[in-house]
Amino acid sequence: MSITYKDAAGIEGMRVAGRLAAEVLDYLTPHIKPGITTREIDRLAAECMKQQGSVSATLGYQPAGYPPYPASLCTSVNHVVCHGIPNDKPLKKGDIVNVDVTVIKDGWFGDTSRMFMVGEVSIAARRLVNVTFEAMWHGIMRVKPGIHLGDIGYAIQKFAEGHGFSVVREFCGHGIGRNFHEEPQVLHYGKPGTLDELKPGMTFTIEPMINAGRRDVKEFGNDGWTIVTKDHSLSAQWEHTVLVTETGYEVMTLSPGCPPPPPFVNA
Ligand code: MF3
Ligand code: CO
Ligand code: CO
């Protein structure tokens, strides 16, 4: 499979799916407090998608070599890097949790994730969450025709490592459209001027996973999905789906509740 370029109708389909995914996160936001279980967050998300007339892309998702993913979203708490499966353990004050939502609407996919700080969290945890958010935007703000995927990865890596954090290598952003994961892969590290050149109509995610400690990750337990940091350090992630426009980018996963870009972004 190769990169797909979206026409006007495809872009409109992606806008709708992207907004719906973001609105699921808006819907969940007031509920993410100490005491709620990630299973309850999953149930609320399923309820919201039903109201929207959207479908979870993750429920039953089964790439080659994986068991079917069992939930409507991913909840990755503290040292969980990604693909955490909702469970019955309540969130507690001081936790940081990534909630990653992918919906399908009229055949188009929208994929976005945010970090939530549960009650008051440590200064170190807050710093990781905020630096990761800014790292994502350092990648997004470079997007325009003519640049290369390596420019995005370089910007993210430079910023994150400049703050003493590390970039996960094993998972990356991805093209998205009528498929959950399409070409190209969008690495969150790299060298300027390398890899594919961006062209108008491309849609892909930027979703850096940044660790407070070492970059290494491992599988956790035997659910076939959960990934944790090897050194048990905290990990954070934010994700948007973006479109390459004629002159720059459009973020497709915006919603009223989505945190605004950092001040250094001139959109
Ligand atoms: N939403 C994730 C991503 O950003 C993928 C989750 S796949 C799942 O690509 F099966 F774990 F849900
Ligand atoms: Co996602
Ligand atoms: Co994604």
mmCIF file of C-alpha atoms and ligand atoms in Angstrom:
data_model
loop_
_atom_site.group_PDB
_atom_site.id
_atom_site.type_symbol
_atom_site.label_atom_id
_atom_site.label_comp_id
_atom_site.label_asym_id
_atom_site.label_seq_id
_atom_site.Cartn_x
_atom_site.Cartn_y
_atom_site.Cartn_z
ATOM 1 C CA MET A 1 0.000 0.000 0.000
ATOM 2 C CA SER A 2 1.149 3.523 -0.722
ATOM 3 C CA ILE A 3 0.404 7.049 0.484
ATOM 4 C CA THR A 4 -3.165 8.157 -0.269
ATOM 5 C CA TYR A 5 -3.901 11.789 -1.145
ATOM 6 C CA LYS A 6 -7.321 13.015 -0.083
ATOM 7 C CA ASP A 7 -9.533 15.053 -2.425
ATOM 8 C CA ALA A 8 -12.042 17.673 -1.239
ATOM 9 C CA ALA A 9 -14.649 15.051 -0.306
ATOM 10 C CA GLY A 10 -12.070 12.968 1.542
ATOM 11 C CA ILE A 11 -10.839 16.002 3.433
ATOM 12 C CA GLU A 12 -14.391 16.809 4.499
ATOM 13 C CA GLY A 13 -14.861 13.202 5.649
ATOM 14 C CA MET A 14 -11.626 13.394 7.637
ATOM 15 C CA ARG A 15 -12.690 16.693 9.220
ATOM 16 C CA VAL A 16 -15.891 15.136 10.488
ATOM 17 C CA ALA A 17 -14.206 11.991 11.836
ATOM 18 C CA GLY A 18 -11.411 14.023 13.420
ATOM 19 C CA ARG A 19 -13.787 16.387 15.167
ATOM 20 C CA LEU A 20 -15.853 13.491 16.488
ATOM 21 C CA ALA A 21 -12.762 11.774 17.949
ATOM 22 C CA ALA A 22 -11.796 15.033 19.677
ATOM 23 C CA GLU A 23 -15.330 15.489 20.967
ATOM 24 C CA VAL A 24 -15.184 12.064 22.614
ATOM 25 C CA LEU A 25 -12.196 13.379 24.600
ATOM 26 C CA ASP A 26 -14.162 16.546 25.459
ATOM 27 C CA TYR A 27 -17.020 14.379 26.703
ATOM 28 C CA LEU A 28 -14.672 12.336 28.908
ATOM 29 C CA THR A 29 -12.734 15.275 30.346
ATOM 30 C CA PRO A 30 -14.967 16.176 33.334
ATOM 31 C CA HIS A 31 -15.053 12.518 34.389
ATOM 32 C CA ILE A 32 -11.298 11.966 34.586
ATOM 33 C CA LYS A 33 -10.835 12.459 38.318
ATOM 34 C CA PRO A 34 -9.492 10.393 41.213
ATOM 35 C CA GLY A 35 -11.626 7.272 41.762
ATOM 36 C CA ILE A 36 -12.849 6.650 38.216
ATOM 37 C CA THR A 37 -11.700 3.396 36.641
ATOM 38 C CA THR A 38 -10.361 3.272 33.113
ATOM 39 C CA ARG A 39 -13.113 0.724 32.364
ATOM 40 C CA GLU A 40 -15.683 3.381 33.258
ATOM 41 C CA ILE A 41 -13.891 5.849 30.940
ATOM 42 C CA ASP A 42 -14.146 3.225 28.200
ATOM 43 C CA ARG A 43 -17.872 2.747 28.871
ATOM 44 C CA LEU A 44 -18.485 6.503 28.716
ATOM 45 C CA ALA A 45 -16.590 6.709 25.422
ATOM 46 C CA ALA A 46 -18.663 3.898 23.916
ATOM 47 C CA GLU A 47 -21.825 5.719 25.019
ATOM 48 C CA CYS A 48 -20.593 8.966 23.433
ATOM 49 C CA MET A 49 -19.695 7.255 20.139
ATOM 50 C CA LYS A 50 -23.142 5.679 20.043
ATOM 51 C CA GLN A 51 -24.729 9.132 20.423
ATOM 52 C CA GLN A 52 -22.472 10.468 17.654
ATOM 53 C CA GLY A 53 -23.230 7.655 15.261
ATOM 54 C CA SER A 54 -19.521 6.879 15.118
ATOM 55 C CA VAL A 55 -17.781 3.543 15.681
ATOM 56 C CA SER A 56 -14.624 2.813 17.665
ATOM 57 C CA ALA A 57 -11.716 1.858 15.424
ATOM 58 C CA THR A 58 -9.918 0.102 18.267
ATOM 59 C CA LEU A 59 -12.624 -2.319 19.461
ATOM 60 C CA GLY A 60 -11.768 -5.643 17.839
ATOM 61 C CA TYR A 61 -8.808 -4.114 15.965
ATOM 62 C CA GLN A 62 -6.395 -6.906 15.133
ATOM 63 C CA PRO A 63 -3.221 -6.165 13.198
ATOM 64 C CA ALA A 64 -1.152 -9.198 12.170
ATOM 65 C CA GLY A 65 0.417 -10.863 15.204
ATOM 66 C CA TYR A 66 -1.865 -9.172 17.776
ATOM 67 C CA PRO A 67 -4.944 -10.421 19.612
ATOM 68 C CA PRO A 68 -8.140 -8.396 18.962
ATOM 69 C CA TYR A 69 -7.992 -5.134 20.961
ATOM 70 C CA PRO A 70 -10.770 -5.391 23.570
ATOM 71 C CA ALA A 71 -11.864 -1.772 24.202
ATOM 72 C CA SER A 72 -13.251 1.392 22.602
ATOM 73 C CA LEU A 73 -10.130 3.404 23.470
ATOM 74 C CA CYS A 74 -6.659 3.110 25.014
ATOM 75 C CA THR A 75 -5.836 4.307 28.538
ATOM 76 C CA SER A 76 -2.120 4.470 29.316
ATOM 77 C CA VAL A 77 -1.362 5.352 32.942
ATOM 78 C CA ASN A 78 2.003 6.624 34.292
ATOM 79 C CA HIS A 79 4.754 4.308 33.004
ATOM 80 C CA VAL A 80 2.466 2.781 30.373
ATOM 81 C CA VAL A 81 3.710 4.144 27.047
ATOM 82 C CA CYS A 82 0.767 3.196 24.824
ATOM 83 C CA HIS A 83 -2.030 0.723 24.119
ATOM 84 C CA GLY A 84 -3.033 0.381 27.780
ATOM 85 C CA ILE A 85 -6.255 -1.636 28.094
ATOM 86 C CA PRO A 86 -8.986 -0.201 30.359
ATOM 87 C CA ASN A 87 -9.351 -2.088 33.644
ATOM 88 C CA ASP A 88 -10.979 -1.930 37.081
ATOM 89 C CA LYS A 89 -8.219 -0.076 38.910
ATOM 90 C CA PRO A 90 -9.348 3.406 39.974
ATOM 91 C CA LEU A 91 -7.230 6.372 38.947
ATOM 92 C CA LYS A 92 -5.646 8.111 41.893
ATOM 93 C CA LYS A 93 -4.436 11.624 42.629
ATOM 94 C CA GLY A 94 -1.028 12.164 41.026
ATOM 95 C CA ASP A 95 -1.559 9.791 38.087
ATOM 96 C CA ILE A 96 -1.049 10.942 34.517
ATOM 97 C CA VAL A 97 -3.093 9.135 31.874
ATOM 98 C CA ASN A 98 -3.154 9.225 28.107
ATOM 99 C CA VAL A 99 -6.572 8.619 26.581
ATOM 100 C CA ASP A 100 -6.353 7.719 22.878
ATOM 101 C CA VAL A 101 -9.535 7.733 20.815
ATOM 102 C CA THR A 102 -9.958 6.630 17.216
ATOM 103 C CA VAL A 103 -13.399 6.714 15.610
ATOM 104 C CA ILE A 104 -14.746 5.775 12.207
ATOM 105 C CA LYS A 105 -17.449 7.915 10.601
ATOM 106 C CA ASP A 106 -18.713 7.222 7.058
ATOM 107 C CA GLY A 107 -15.592 5.131 6.462
ATOM 108 C CA TRP A 108 -13.123 7.851 7.510
ATOM 109 C CA PHE A 109 -10.857 7.573 10.564
ATOM 110 C CA GLY A 110 -10.044 10.267 13.134
ATOM 111 C CA ASP A 111 -7.308 9.620 15.717
ATOM 112 C CA THR A 112 -6.365 11.843 18.656
ATOM 113 C CA SER A 113 -5.089 11.525 22.203
ATOM 114 C CA ARG A 114 -4.542 13.799 25.175
ATOM 115 C CA MET A 115 -2.909 13.569 28.571
ATOM 116 C CA PHE A 116 -4.950 14.062 31.719
ATOM 117 C CA MET A 117 -3.476 14.899 35.109
ATOM 118 C CA VAL A 118 -5.506 13.259 37.867
ATOM 119 C CA GLY A 119 -5.903 15.680 40.752
ATOM 120 C CA GLU A 120 -2.667 17.351 41.710
ATOM 121 C CA VAL A 121 0.410 15.747 40.117
ATOM 122 C CA SER A 122 4.140 16.086 40.774
ATOM 123 C CA ILE A 123 6.096 18.905 39.158
ATOM 124 C CA ALA A 124 8.102 16.296 37.227
ATOM 125 C CA ALA A 125 4.943 14.693 35.832
ATOM 126 C CA ARG A 126 3.450 18.040 34.850
ATOM 127 C CA ARG A 127 6.664 19.040 33.112
ATOM 128 C CA LEU A 128 6.721 15.788 31.110
ATOM 129 C CA VAL A 129 3.082 16.263 30.060
ATOM 130 C CA ASN A 130 3.662 19.871 28.988
ATOM 131 C CA VAL A 131 6.954 19.244 27.195
ATOM 132 C CA THR A 132 5.337 16.347 25.289
ATOM 133 C CA PHE A 133 2.444 18.608 24.238
ATOM 134 C CA GLU A 134 4.916 21.221 23.018
ATOM 135 C CA ALA A 135 6.983 18.533 21.271
ATOM 136 C CA MET A 136 3.905 17.456 19.298
ATOM 137 C CA TRP A 137 3.316 21.066 18.250
ATOM 138 C CA HIS A 138 6.958 21.563 17.274
ATOM 139 C CA GLY A 139 6.326 18.735 14.804
ATOM 140 C CA ILE A 140 2.920 19.980 13.630
ATOM 141 C CA MET A 141 4.050 23.555 12.999
ATOM 142 C CA ARG A 142 6.630 22.421 10.452
ATOM 143 C CA VAL A 143 4.077 20.670 8.262
ATOM 144 C CA LYS A 144 3.807 22.117 4.733
ATOM 145 C CA PRO A 145 4.386 20.924 1.170
ATOM 146 C CA GLY A 146 8.060 20.442 0.330
ATOM 147 C CA ILE A 147 9.366 19.579 3.773
ATOM 148 C CA HIS A 148 10.317 16.007 4.596
ATOM 149 C CA LEU A 149 9.081 13.625 7.263
ATOM 150 C CA GLY A 150 12.581 13.709 8.772
ATOM 151 C CA ASP A 151 12.110 17.423 9.477
ATOM 152 C CA ILE A 152 9.131 16.619 11.714
ATOM 153 C CA GLY A 153 10.962 13.881 13.595
ATOM 154 C CA TYR A 154 14.020 16.065 14.027
ATOM 155 C CA ALA A 155 12.012 18.962 15.480
ATOM 156 C CA ILE A 156 10.300 16.704 18.002
ATOM 157 C CA GLN A 157 13.460 14.875 19.020
ATOM 158 C CA LYS A 158 15.504 18.031 19.398
ATOM 159 C CA PHE A 159 12.915 19.671 21.611
ATOM 160 C CA ALA A 160 12.227 16.612 23.804
ATOM 161 C CA GLU A 161 15.881 15.654 24.255
ATOM 162 C CA GLY A 162 16.727 19.301 24.873
ATOM 163 C CA HIS A 163 14.543 19.026 27.959
ATOM 164 C CA GLY A 164 16.329 15.885 29.127
ATOM 165 C CA PHE A 165 13.619 13.457 27.983
ATOM 166 C CA SER A 166 13.794 10.582 25.503
ATOM 167 C CA VAL A 167 11.772 9.673 22.400
ATOM 168 C CA VAL A 168 10.242 6.211 22.003
ATOM 169 C CA ARG A 169 11.429 4.612 18.745
ATOM 170 C CA GLU A 170 9.232 1.527 18.455
ATOM 171 C CA PHE A 171 5.936 3.336 17.779
ATOM 172 C CA CYS A 172 5.262 6.189 15.421
ATOM 173 C CA GLY A 173 2.622 8.340 13.793
ATOM 174 C CA HIS A 174 0.967 7.067 10.649
ATOM 175 C CA GLY A 175 -0.950 7.945 7.550
ATOM 176 C CA ILE A 176 -4.700 7.720 8.152
ATOM 177 C CA GLY A 177 -7.774 7.950 5.965
ATOM 178 C CA ARG A 178 -10.091 5.114 5.055
ATOM 179 C CA ASN A 179 -7.664 2.915 7.000
ATOM 180 C CA PHE A 180 -6.541 3.225 10.619
ATOM 181 C CA HIS A 181 -2.852 2.845 9.818
ATOM 182 C CA GLU A 182 -1.616 3.676 6.306
ATOM 183 C CA GLU A 183 1.666 4.827 4.858
ATOM 184 C CA PRO A 184 3.712 6.801 5.649
ATOM 185 C CA GLN A 185 5.208 6.059 9.052
ATOM 186 C CA VAL A 186 5.819 9.307 10.921
ATOM 187 C CA LEU A 187 8.852 8.844 13.162
ATOM 188 C CA HIS A 188 9.251 11.191 16.117
ATOM 189 C CA TYR A 189 13.022 11.347 15.697
ATOM 190 C CA GLY A 190 15.215 11.787 12.653
ATOM 191 C CA LYS A 191 17.327 13.981 10.428
ATOM 192 C CA PRO A 192 16.308 17.088 8.490
ATOM 193 C CA GLY A 193 15.706 16.573 4.781
ATOM 194 C CA THR A 194 15.347 12.789 4.994
ATOM 195 C CA LEU A 195 12.405 10.491 4.178
ATOM 196 C CA ASP A 196 9.251 11.305 2.150
ATOM 197 C CA GLU A 197 8.478 14.812 0.964
ATOM 198 C CA LEU A 198 5.114 16.154 2.129
ATOM 199 C CA LYS A 199 2.498 16.916 -0.518
ATOM 200 C CA PRO A 200 -0.956 18.509 -0.270
ATOM 201 C CA GLY A 201 -3.727 16.037 0.546
ATOM 202 C CA MET A 202 -1.641 13.804 2.800
ATOM 203 C CA THR A 203 -3.231 13.096 6.190
ATOM 204 C CA PHE A 204 -1.257 11.582 9.031
ATOM 205 C CA THR A 205 -0.935 11.591 12.786
ATOM 206 C CA ILE A 206 1.812 13.121 14.907
ATOM 207 C CA GLU A 207 1.821 11.341 18.258
ATOM 208 C CA PRO A 208 5.140 11.471 20.105
ATOM 209 C CA MET A 209 5.656 9.156 23.070
ATOM 210 C CA ILE A 210 8.174 10.822 25.375
ATOM 211 C CA ASN A 211 9.765 9.172 28.411
ATOM 212 C CA ALA A 212 11.096 10.892 31.513
ATOM 213 C CA GLY A 213 13.885 8.306 31.685
ATOM 214 C CA ARG A 214 15.402 6.031 29.074
ATOM 215 C CA ARG A 215 13.734 5.510 25.723
ATOM 216 C CA ASP A 216 13.533 1.709 25.931
ATOM 217 C CA VAL A 217 10.156 0.019 26.159
ATOM 218 C CA LYS A 218 8.904 -3.520 26.708
ATOM 219 C CA GLU A 219 5.674 -5.482 26.588
ATOM 220 C CA PHE A 220 3.903 -5.715 29.902
ATOM 221 C CA GLY A 221 2.163 -8.882 31.073
ATOM 222 C CA ASN A 222 0.548 -11.143 28.528
ATOM 223 C CA ASP A 223 -2.351 -9.131 27.094
ATOM 224 C CA GLY A 224 -0.442 -8.732 23.829
ATOM 225 C CA TRP A 225 -0.897 -4.935 23.798
ATOM 226 C CA THR A 226 0.322 -3.006 26.842
ATOM 227 C CA ILE A 227 3.695 -1.292 26.381
ATOM 228 C CA VAL A 228 5.620 0.150 29.358
ATOM 229 C CA THR A 229 8.933 1.899 29.892
ATOM 230 C CA LYS A 230 11.709 -0.582 30.663
ATOM 231 C CA ASP A 231 13.014 1.597 33.509
ATOM 232 C CA HIS A 232 9.495 2.261 34.832
ATOM 233 C CA SER A 233 9.897 6.001 34.278
ATOM 234 C CA LEU A 234 6.829 8.073 33.402
ATOM 235 C CA SER A 235 5.777 8.344 29.766
ATOM 236 C CA ALA A 236 3.501 10.858 28.065
ATOM 237 C CA GLN A 237 1.880 11.169 24.629
ATOM 238 C CA TRP A 238 -0.303 13.602 22.699
ATOM 239 C CA GLU A 239 -1.770 13.007 19.245
ATOM 240 C CA HIS A 240 -3.416 14.996 16.485
ATOM 241 C CA THR A 241 -4.394 14.046 12.949
ATOM 242 C CA VAL A 242 -3.154 16.661 10.449
ATOM 243 C CA LEU A 243 -3.750 17.459 6.772
ATOM 244 C CA VAL A 244 -1.047 18.877 4.510
ATOM 245 C CA THR A 245 -2.672 21.890 2.776
ATOM 246 C CA GLU A 246 -1.354 23.901 -0.192
ATOM 247 C CA THR A 247 0.370 26.320 2.186
ATOM 248 C CA GLY A 248 0.824 24.504 5.482
ATOM 249 C CA TYR A 249 -1.329 22.313 7.674
ATOM 250 C CA GLU A 250 -4.780 21.891 9.088
ATOM 251 C CA VAL A 251 -5.303 20.050 12.368
ATOM 252 C CA MET A 252 -8.284 17.752 11.816
ATOM 253 C CA THR A 253 -8.813 16.731 15.435
ATOM 254 C CA LEU A 254 -9.828 20.059 16.960
ATOM 255 C CA SER A 255 -12.824 20.521 19.249
ATOM 256 C CA PRO A 256 -14.034 23.117 21.742
ATOM 257 C CA GLY A 257 -12.314 21.336 24.646
ATOM 258 C CA CYS A 258 -8.997 20.688 22.980
ATOM 259 C CA PRO A 259 -6.070 22.604 24.511
ATOM 260 C CA PRO A 260 -4.997 25.506 22.241
ATOM 261 C CA PRO A 261 -1.602 25.445 20.529
ATOM 262 C CA PRO A 262 1.296 26.776 22.616
ATOM 263 C CA PRO A 263 2.139 30.465 22.119
ATOM 264 C CA PHE A 264 5.161 29.680 19.909
ATOM 265 C CA VAL A 265 2.885 28.304 17.182
ATOM 266 C CA ASN A 266 1.893 30.764 14.448
ATOM 267 C CA ALA A 267 -0.846 28.848 12.707
HETATM 268 N N1 MF3 B 1 -4.860 4.971 18.488
HETATM 269 C C1 MF3 B 1 -3.555 4.332 18.449
HETATM 270 C C2 MF3 B 1 -2.724 5.124 17.486
HETATM 271 O O1 MF3 B 1 -2.590 6.283 17.705
HETATM 272 C C3 MF3 B 1 -3.628 2.902 18.065
HETATM 273 C C4 MF3 B 1 -4.323 2.074 19.039
HETATM 274 S S1 MF3 B 1 -4.496 0.494 18.433
HETATM 275 C C5 MF3 B 1 -5.226 -0.320 19.691
HETATM 276 O O2 MF3 B 1 -2.248 4.693 16.465
HETATM 277 F F1 MF3 B 1 -5.641 -1.421 19.202
HETATM 278 F F2 MF3 B 1 -4.355 -0.456 20.672
HETATM 279 F F3 MF3 B 1 -6.247 0.382 20.146
HETATM 280 CO CO CO B 2 -4.300 7.194 18.588
HETATM 281 CO CO CO B 3 -2.441 7.171 15.839
#
